[in-house]
Each structure stands twice: as structure tokens, then as C-alpha cells.
Coordinates of C-alpha atoms in Angstrom, one line a residue:
Chain A
M1 CA 6.9 -85.5 51.3
A2 CA 9.9 -84.4 49.2
S3 CA 11.6 -87.1 47.4
L4 CA 15.2 -88.1 48.3
R5 CA 16.5 -86.7 45.1
D6 CA 14.8 -83.3 45.7
I7 CA 16.4 -83.1 49.2
R8 CA 19.8 -84.0 47.8
K9 CA 19.5 -81.3 45.2
R10 CA 18.4 -78.8 47.8
I11 CA 21.4 -79.6 50.0
G12 CA 23.7 -79.1 47.1
S13 CA 22.3 -75.7 46.3
V14 CA 22.4 -74.5 49.9
K15 CA 26.0 -75.7 50.2
S16 CA 27.0 -73.8 47.1
T17 CA 25.2 -70.7 48.4
Q18 CA 27.1 -71.1 51.6
Q19 CA 30.4 -71.2 49.7
I20 CA 29.5 -68.0 48.0
T21 CA 28.5 -66.2 51.2
K22 CA 31.6 -67.4 52.9
A23 CA 33.8 -66.1 50.2
M24 CA 32.0 -62.8 50.2
K25 CA 32.5 -62.6 53.9
M26 CA 36.2 -63.1 53.5
V27 CA 36.4 -60.5 50.8
A28 CA 34.3 -58.0 52.8
A29 CA 36.6 -58.6 55.8
S30 CA 39.7 -57.8 53.9
K31 CA 38.1 -54.7 52.2
L32 CA 36.9 -53.6 55.6
K33 CA 40.4 -53.7 56.9
K34 CA 41.5 -51.5 54.1
A35 CA 38.6 -49.1 54.4
Q36 CA 39.0 -48.9 58.2
D37 CA 42.7 -48.0 57.7
N38 CA 41.6 -45.3 55.2
V39 CA 39.2 -43.8 57.8
V40 CA 41.9 -43.8 60.5
A41 CA 44.5 -42.4 58.1
A42 CA 42.3 -39.5 57.1
R43 CA 41.6 -38.5 60.7
P44 CA 44.7 -36.4 61.5
Y45 CA 44.3 -34.3 58.4
A46 CA 40.6 -33.7 59.0
G47 CA 41.2 -32.9 62.7
K48 CA 43.9 -30.4 61.9
M49 CA 41.8 -28.8 59.2
S50 CA 38.9 -28.2 61.6
E51 CA 41.2 -26.8 64.3
V52 CA 42.8 -24.3 61.9
L53 CA 39.4 -23.4 60.5
A54 CA 38.0 -22.9 64.0
S55 CA 40.7 -20.5 65.0
L56 CA 40.5 -18.6 61.7
A57 CA 36.7 -18.3 61.8
L58 CA 36.9 -16.9 65.3
R59 CA 38.9 -13.9 64.2
T60 CA 37.0 -13.1 61.0
D61 CA 33.5 -11.8 60.4
P62 CA 31.2 -14.6 59.2
K63 CA 29.5 -12.2 56.9
K64 CA 32.6 -11.9 54.9
H65 CA 32.4 -15.4 53.6
P66 CA 29.3 -16.9 52.0
L67 CA 30.1 -20.4 53.3
L68 CA 29.9 -19.2 56.9
Q69 CA 26.8 -17.1 56.4
R70 CA 23.6 -18.4 57.9
R71 CA 20.5 -17.4 56.0
E72 CA 17.0 -18.4 56.4
E73 CA 16.7 -22.0 55.4
R74 CA 14.1 -22.1 52.6
N75 CA 15.7 -24.4 50.0
V76 CA 17.7 -27.2 51.4
E77 CA 19.6 -30.0 49.8
L78 CA 19.9 -33.5 51.1
L79 CA 22.7 -35.7 49.9
V80 CA 22.1 -39.4 50.5
I81 CA 25.2 -41.6 50.6
T82 CA 24.7 -45.3 50.0
S83 CA 26.6 -48.0 48.3
D84 CA 26.4 -49.2 44.7
R85 CA 26.2 -52.9 45.6
G86 CA 23.7 -54.8 47.7
L87 CA 24.0 -57.9 49.9
C88 CA 25.0 -55.8 52.9
G89 CA 22.1 -56.4 55.2
A90 CA 20.2 -53.3 56.2
F91 CA 23.0 -50.9 55.4
N92 CA 21.3 -49.1 52.5
T93 CA 17.8 -49.4 53.8
G94 CA 18.9 -47.7 57.0
V95 CA 20.3 -44.6 55.2
I96 CA 17.3 -44.4 52.9
K97 CA 14.9 -44.8 55.8
A98 CA 16.5 -41.9 57.7
A99 CA 16.5 -39.8 54.5
D100 CA 12.8 -40.5 54.0
Q101 CA 12.1 -39.6 57.5
F102 CA 14.0 -36.3 57.1
L103 CA 12.0 -35.6 54.0
A104 CA 8.7 -36.3 55.7
E105 CA 9.4 -34.4 58.8
N106 CA 10.8 -31.3 57.2
H107 CA 8.4 -31.2 54.3
D108 CA 6.5 -28.3 55.8
R109 CA 9.4 -26.4 57.2
Y110 CA 11.2 -25.7 54.0
E111 CA 9.9 -24.5 50.7
N112 CA 11.9 -27.1 48.8
I113 CA 14.0 -30.1 49.7
Y114 CA 16.3 -31.0 46.8
L115 CA 17.7 -34.4 46.7
S116 CA 21.1 -35.6 45.6
V117 CA 22.3 -39.1 45.7
F118 CA 25.7 -40.8 45.9
G119 CA 25.5 -44.5 45.3
R120 CA 23.4 -46.6 43.0
K121 CA 21.1 -47.9 45.7
A122 CA 19.8 -44.5 46.7
R123 CA 19.6 -43.4 43.0
D124 CA 17.5 -46.5 42.1
Y125 CA 15.3 -46.2 45.1
Y126 CA 14.4 -42.6 44.5
R127 CA 14.2 -43.0 40.7
R128 CA 11.5 -45.7 41.3
R129 CA 9.6 -43.1 43.3
N130 CA 10.0 -40.5 40.5
R131 CA 12.0 -38.1 42.6
E132 CA 14.2 -35.6 40.8
F133 CA 17.8 -35.2 41.7
K134 CA 20.0 -32.1 41.8
S135 CA 22.9 -34.5 41.1
A136 CA 23.4 -38.3 41.1
Y137 CA 26.7 -40.0 41.4
L138 CA 27.8 -43.6 41.6
N139 CA 29.8 -44.9 44.5
P140 CA 32.9 -46.5 43.0
G141 CA 33.7 -48.3 46.2
E142 CA 37.2 -46.7 46.4
I143 CA 37.1 -43.0 47.0
L144 CA 39.8 -40.5 46.1
F145 CA 40.0 -37.1 47.6
S146 CA 39.3 -35.7 44.1
D147 CA 35.9 -37.5 44.1
A148 CA 34.9 -35.7 47.3
E149 CA 36.2 -32.5 45.8
R150 CA 34.1 -32.9 42.7
V151 CA 30.9 -33.7 44.5
A152 CA 31.4 -31.0 47.2
G153 CA 32.4 -28.5 44.5
E154 CA 29.0 -28.8 42.9
I155 CA 27.2 -28.6 46.2
I156 CA 29.2 -25.5 47.1
D157 CA 28.4 -23.9 43.7
R158 CA 24.7 -24.3 44.3
Y159 CA 25.0 -22.9 47.8
V160 CA 27.0 -19.9 46.7
E161 CA 24.5 -19.2 43.9
K162 CA 21.8 -19.3 46.6
A163 CA 20.0 -22.1 44.9
T164 CA 20.2 -23.8 48.3
D165 CA 20.3 -22.3 51.8
A166 CA 21.6 -25.3 53.7
V167 CA 23.0 -28.7 52.8
Y168 CA 22.5 -31.9 54.8
I169 CA 24.1 -35.3 54.4
A170 CA 22.6 -38.6 55.3
Y171 CA 25.3 -41.2 55.7
T172 CA 26.5 -44.0 57.9
R173 CA 28.9 -43.3 60.6
F174 CA 31.5 -45.9 61.2
R175 CA 32.2 -46.9 64.8
S176 CA 33.6 -50.4 64.5
A177 CA 33.3 -53.4 62.3
I178 CA 30.0 -54.4 63.9
S179 CA 28.6 -51.0 64.9
H180 CA 27.7 -48.2 62.7
E181 CA 24.9 -45.7 62.8
V182 CA 23.0 -43.6 60.3
E183 CA 23.4 -39.9 60.8
I184 CA 22.2 -36.7 59.2
K185 CA 24.7 -34.0 59.4
R186 CA 24.8 -30.4 58.2
L187 CA 27.5 -29.7 55.7
L188 CA 26.6 -26.1 54.9
P189 CA 26.7 -23.4 56.2
V190 CA 29.9 -24.3 58.0
E191 CA 29.7 -24.2 61.7
P192 CA 33.2 -23.9 63.0
Q193 CA 34.0 -25.9 66.1
E194 CA 33.7 -24.0 69.3
L195 CA 36.8 -23.7 71.3
K196 CA 36.9 -25.6 74.6
P197 CA 36.6 -23.4 77.6
D198 CA 40.3 -23.9 78.6
E199 CA 41.5 -23.1 75.1
V200 CA 42.6 -19.7 73.9
A201 CA 42.4 -18.7 70.3
V202 CA 46.0 -18.4 69.0
E203 CA 47.0 -15.1 67.4
Y204 CA 48.6 -16.1 64.2
I205 CA 50.7 -14.3 61.7
Y206 CA 49.0 -14.9 58.4
E207 CA 50.5 -15.4 55.0
P208 CA 48.7 -14.4 52.8
S209 CA 46.0 -12.3 54.6
E210 CA 43.4 -13.9 56.9
D211 CA 40.6 -13.4 54.5
A212 CA 42.5 -14.9 51.6
L213 CA 43.4 -17.9 53.7
L214 CA 39.9 -18.3 55.0
A215 CA 38.5 -18.2 51.5
D216 CA 41.0 -20.8 50.4
I217 CA 40.7 -23.1 53.4
L218 CA 36.9 -23.1 53.7
P219 CA 36.1 -25.1 50.5
R220 CA 38.9 -27.5 51.3
Y221 CA 37.5 -28.0 54.8
I222 CA 34.2 -29.0 53.2
Y223 CA 35.9 -31.4 50.8
T224 CA 37.6 -32.9 53.8
E225 CA 34.4 -33.3 55.7
L226 CA 32.6 -35.0 52.8
F227 CA 35.7 -37.1 52.1
S228 CA 35.6 -38.5 55.7
M229 CA 31.9 -39.1 55.5
M230 CA 32.4 -41.1 52.3
L231 CA 35.2 -43.1 53.8
E232 CA 33.1 -43.9 56.9
S233 CA 30.2 -44.9 54.7
I234 CA 32.3 -47.3 52.7
A235 CA 33.9 -48.8 55.8
S236 CA 30.4 -49.3 57.3
E237 CA 29.3 -50.9 54.1
H238 CA 32.0 -53.5 54.3
G239 CA 31.3 -54.0 58.0
A240 CA 27.6 -54.5 57.3
R241 CA 28.3 -56.9 54.4
M242 CA 30.7 -58.9 56.5
T243 CA 28.1 -59.3 59.3
A244 CA 25.3 -60.1 56.8
M245 CA 27.4 -62.7 55.0
D246 CA 28.5 -64.2 58.3
S247 CA 25.0 -64.8 59.4
A248 CA 24.0 -66.0 56.0
T249 CA 26.8 -68.5 56.2
S250 CA 25.8 -69.8 59.6
N251 CA 22.1 -69.9 58.4
A252 CA 23.2 -72.0 55.5
V253 CA 25.2 -74.4 57.8
E254 CA 22.1 -74.7 60.0
M255 CA 19.9 -75.4 57.0
V256 CA 22.3 -78.0 55.6
G257 CA 22.1 -79.7 59.0
K258 CA 18.3 -79.7 59.0
L259 CA 18.1 -80.9 55.4
T260 CA 20.6 -83.7 56.1
L261 CA 18.5 -84.9 59.0
L262 CA 15.4 -84.8 56.8
Y263 CA 17.3 -86.6 54.1
N264 CA 18.4 -89.4 56.4
R265 CA 15.0 -89.7 57.9
A266 CA 13.5 -90.0 54.5
R267 CA 16.1 -92.5 53.4
Q268 CA 15.5 -94.6 56.6
A269 CA 11.8 -94.5 56.0
A270 CA 12.3 -95.7 52.4
I271 CA 14.4 -98.6 53.6
T272 CA 11.9 -99.5 56.3
T273 CA 9.1 -99.5 53.7
E274 CA 11.1 -101.6 51.4
L275 CA 11.9 -104.1 54.1
M276 CA 8.3 -104.3 55.1
E277 CA 7.3 -105.0 51.6
I278 CA 9.9 -107.8 51.3
V279 CA 8.8 -109.3 54.6
S280 CA 5.1 -109.1 53.8
G281 CA 5.8 -110.5 50.4
A282 CA 7.7 -113.4 51.8
E283 CA 4.9 -114.0 54.4
A284 CA 2.3 -114.0 51.6
L285 CA 4.3 -116.8 49.9
N286 CA 4.2 -119.0 53.0
Chain B
M1 CA 58.7 -32.2 75.5
E2 CA 62.0 -30.5 75.2
T3 CA 61.7 -26.8 74.7
D4 CA 64.4 -26.5 72.0
K5 CA 62.7 -28.9 69.6
I6 CA 59.8 -28.8 67.1
K7 CA 57.3 -31.5 66.6
L8 CA 56.8 -31.8 62.9
E9 CA 53.7 -33.5 61.5
V10 CA 53.1 -33.7 57.8
V11 CA 49.6 -35.0 57.0
T12 CA 47.6 -35.6 53.8
P13 CA 44.0 -36.8 53.4
Y14 CA 45.4 -40.3 52.8
R15 CA 48.0 -40.6 55.5
Q16 CA 50.4 -39.1 57.9
V17 CA 53.8 -38.8 56.2
V18 CA 56.0 -37.4 58.9
D19 CA 55.7 -37.4 62.7
E20 CA 59.0 -36.5 64.2
V21 CA 60.7 -34.3 66.7
V22 CA 63.1 -32.0 64.8
D23 CA 65.4 -29.0 65.2
E24 CA 64.5 -26.9 62.3
V25 CA 61.9 -26.8 59.4
I26 CA 62.2 -25.0 56.1
A27 CA 59.0 -24.9 54.1
P28 CA 58.1 -23.6 50.6
G29 CA 55.6 -20.9 51.4
E30 CA 53.4 -19.3 48.7
E31 CA 55.1 -16.0 49.3
G32 CA 58.6 -17.5 49.6
Q33 CA 60.4 -20.1 51.6
F34 CA 60.3 -19.8 55.3
G35 CA 62.4 -21.3 58.1
I36 CA 61.1 -22.3 61.5
L37 CA 63.2 -22.6 64.6
P38 CA 61.9 -23.6 68.0
G39 CA 59.9 -20.9 69.7
H40 CA 58.6 -19.4 66.5
T41 CA 55.6 -17.2 66.9
P42 CA 52.3 -18.8 65.7
F43 CA 52.1 -18.6 62.0
L44 CA 49.7 -19.8 59.4
A45 CA 50.8 -20.0 55.8
K46 CA 49.9 -21.4 52.5
V47 CA 52.4 -23.9 51.2
R48 CA 53.1 -24.5 47.6
I49 CA 54.8 -27.2 45.5
G50 CA 58.4 -27.6 46.6
D51 CA 60.9 -29.1 49.0
L52 CA 60.1 -29.2 52.7
I53 CA 63.3 -29.7 54.6
Y54 CA 63.7 -30.6 58.2
R55 CA 66.9 -30.9 60.2
K56 CA 67.6 -33.3 63.0
G57 CA 70.9 -32.6 64.6
N58 CA 73.1 -32.0 61.6
Q59 CA 71.2 -34.3 59.3
M60 CA 68.8 -32.9 56.7
F61 CA 65.7 -34.6 55.4
H62 CA 63.6 -33.7 52.4
V63 CA 59.9 -34.2 51.7
A64 CA 58.3 -33.5 48.3
V65 CA 55.2 -31.5 49.0
T66 CA 52.3 -30.0 47.0
N67 CA 49.8 -27.3 47.8
G68 CA 48.4 -27.0 51.3
Y69 CA 48.8 -25.1 54.5
S70 CA 51.1 -25.1 57.5
E71 CA 50.3 -24.2 61.0
V72 CA 53.2 -23.2 63.2
G73 CA 53.1 -23.0 67.0
Y74 CA 55.9 -22.4 69.4
H75 CA 57.0 -26.0 69.4
H76 CA 55.1 -27.6 66.5
V77 CA 54.7 -27.4 62.8
I78 CA 51.7 -29.1 61.1
A79 CA 51.7 -29.2 57.4
M80 CA 48.3 -30.2 55.8
L81 CA 49.0 -30.9 52.2
D82 CA 47.3 -32.4 49.1
A83 CA 50.2 -34.8 48.8
A84 CA 53.6 -35.4 50.3
E85 CA 56.2 -38.0 49.7
L86 CA 59.5 -38.9 51.2
P87 CA 62.4 -39.2 48.6
Q88 CA 62.6 -43.0 48.8
E89 CA 58.8 -43.2 48.1
I90 CA 58.9 -41.3 44.9
D91 CA 58.2 -43.2 41.7
V92 CA 60.6 -41.4 39.4
E93 CA 59.4 -43.2 36.3
R94 CA 55.9 -42.2 37.0
A95 CA 57.0 -38.6 37.6
E96 CA 58.9 -38.6 34.3
R97 CA 55.9 -39.9 32.5
A98 CA 53.8 -37.1 34.1
L99 CA 56.5 -34.6 33.1
K100 CA 56.5 -35.7 29.5
R101 CA 52.7 -35.7 29.3
A102 CA 52.4 -32.2 30.8
E103 CA 55.1 -30.9 28.5
E104 CA 53.3 -32.2 25.4
R105 CA 50.0 -30.8 26.5
L106 CA 51.4 -27.5 27.4
T107 CA 52.9 -26.9 24.0
A108 CA 49.4 -27.4 22.5
L109 CA 47.8 -24.9 24.9
S110 CA 48.0 -21.1 25.2
P111 CA 48.3 -19.4 28.5
E112 CA 44.7 -18.2 28.2
D113 CA 43.3 -21.7 28.3
K114 CA 41.8 -22.9 31.5
A115 CA 43.7 -26.1 31.4
F116 CA 47.0 -24.3 31.0
F117 CA 47.2 -23.6 34.7
E118 CA 46.4 -27.2 35.6
E119 CA 49.0 -28.6 33.2
R120 CA 51.6 -26.2 34.5
T121 CA 50.9 -27.3 38.1
A122 CA 51.2 -30.9 37.0
L123 CA 54.5 -30.0 35.4
E124 CA 55.8 -28.4 38.5
R125 CA 54.7 -31.3 40.6
A126 CA 56.6 -33.8 38.4
L127 CA 59.7 -31.6 38.3
N128 CA 59.6 -31.3 42.0
R129 CA 59.3 -35.0 42.6
I130 CA 62.2 -35.8 40.2
Y131 CA 64.3 -33.1 41.8
I132 CA 63.7 -34.4 45.4
A133 CA 64.2 -38.0 44.4
R134 CA 67.6 -37.1 43.1
I135 CA 68.8 -35.2 46.2
R136 CA 69.1 -38.4 48.1

């Protein structure tokens, strides 16, 4: 049986772990709030962009613009979005698992599946498995629109040069602080939103011309899409971390309770033994 | 909604800047400034760096805008922009620093350089911000 001193040490260590996890939970909660606000704040812009794009795409020939063209999917690119930091439960594992599944299932369908990673966790995971990347980025934890622009820009370049025929993104969709799900979504070619049956496409006056506008709006639309996915992923990360740290904290509390019980029991046993020794010693003297 | 009004929304990837019911909107289009009154025919235009003005009654309001698009319907105007600020939000000192930096870099560049265009845009943005902050 563990000595009293060992148990006391153990309790101390669990308690300090608990303090850390509790602090991390608080930090994650406040970051989650901010990340969630960012997700919400980006929605009107993204929504409007996709509406405008849908109405533009309806009235132009998809063959006119490479980003709308569908070609036979032979070389595809998969971008995996994870976080840089761990201690967020199954958050990163979830995305990587989905990505692995995608790779395994589509292995025969495509000639090549190129991998790109956003976030240290995905990079390290695939690097250990000796996968090559088209590009690898770190996830700074705070995303600017220009970050999405840079990443999407490179993806678009490869697509336009026909190095890839389609681009998929594996990321975590944010529903609420406690609910998020991994999703694989196609980024390219762009599939404009269909109009709802009761909607009529608006005839616009364009300035400059339709084609020029479309060519200008399309890449921006893709930046916006990727930007929202990144924001959602980050909000999910903080949500996952908060949940993970919360359960770690309550596990620690439970453990301290159990250890304290064990400690008291051991202490009581020691006292009893000592008493017995004294009593039997006294008896021996009589 | 009243038929002689326009619902104006100004959105950027980071936030919604304006959400108001107004009487008139004047926006800096790429091919020149354009004014929108209620009942305007649907119109889709590129917007460039400049001063977006809207009128409520006989009061005018300004918004410093950068590149983007505006979608106009009979009774709404939606501006989707890279960035937009209300005059009271503009950090004039920061804009002045940006202006100085852009000026310095521009003198070192020739118009053929790739960075020239970017720096000129930065210069325009800074000038626009300073101008709009002073209107108030």
C-alpha cells in the first residue's frame, strides 16, 4: 500500500493539474466567445456574396470562367484544417480521421490525391506518415481575411493551372459551444447556390460588364468560403477545448476526493496499528 | 417596409458596419460615383476606395469604404467591402502613419514595380480615411 507521504504528494499534483485545467477552461471559454462572435459577424458578408454570385452565375456561361468549369476529376486536392495546439479532446483526431477516410475511400477513384494542411497537428500527423504536401500552413489561432486570401490564392492557382481538378476541404463545422461536426466540403469548382423555386433571378445592370464582375467576384467568393471555414474551425477548437478541460477538471475533483478518502483510511490504519502496538506493549509489561 | 425608403447594409468579412433605413445612398463606383434613390432598378457595381454617403431626412452620414461590390435592389443597397469605417471609428494617427509609410515607399519605387500598385492603394486608403475623419 502506498505510504501516506506518497498519497499526499499525489493529491498535491492532481490539485495543481486541476488548477491548470480549470484556468485553461476559462481561457477557452473567453476565446470561444470571441471566435463565436467572429463566426456570426462574418455570416452576413458570406451570405450576401453567395447570393450575388448565384445570380451572376445564372446568367453567364460556366464555360467562360475556369473556376466554374467542371472537368473530369483526376487530380484532387484535400486541405485539412486543424489547430496548432492540442489539449482539445478529439477535435484534431476527428478531422484527421475523416481526412484519412476520404483518402482511403477515394484512393482508386482519382489518379492523385494531393494533400495540403492548415494547422500544426495535421502537418505533424502526416509528416510522421511521410506524406507529401502541396502546401503546409500553420494555424495562428486568429485568422485575418488576408490569411484566407493567401491560402485560397495558392489553391486557386493550382486549380487554374490544371494541376488539380477539384479541391476538397476537411474542417470542423461549428454548431454551438458543445456541438460541432467534421465535414468534407468541395471548394472548387464552385457550385453556385441554386435559386429557391419561388425566387426569380434579378436582372441587374452591371458595372463593369457581367464577365468582368464575375471574374472579379469568384475568387473573392472562394476566399470568403475558406475564411468562414477557418473561423468555424477555430470556434470549434475552443469549444472542444472548453469541454475537454471541463471534464478534466471534474475528473481531477473526483480523483482528489478518492485520494483523500484513501489518505484518511491509510492514516486511520496507521493510528490503529500504532495504538495496537502500544496496547500490546503495555499488556506485555503486565 | 415603407416604399420610399432604402434599406442600407454595409458588410465586411469582419462585421456589419451599417444597417439602417435611409432616403438616399451615394457610393463611389469604379466607373464613377453613383447615387441611389428608392425604386432604383437592380444594379450590381464594383465599389472603390472612397466616401459612401447616405442621407436620412436632411442629415448626411459618411462611411470610409475600400474596394468591394454593391448590390442594389428597388428598396435595398448592400455593400460588400474589404473594409469600412464610420468617421468616429477612424484612427487618424494610424492612417497618418500609413500615409507616411506609403509615401516613403512610393518614392523608392517606379510605376513598373509590382509593389507600386499596392503602395498606391495603401496611400489612397490612408488619404480617404483622413479625409472622412475630418468631415465630421
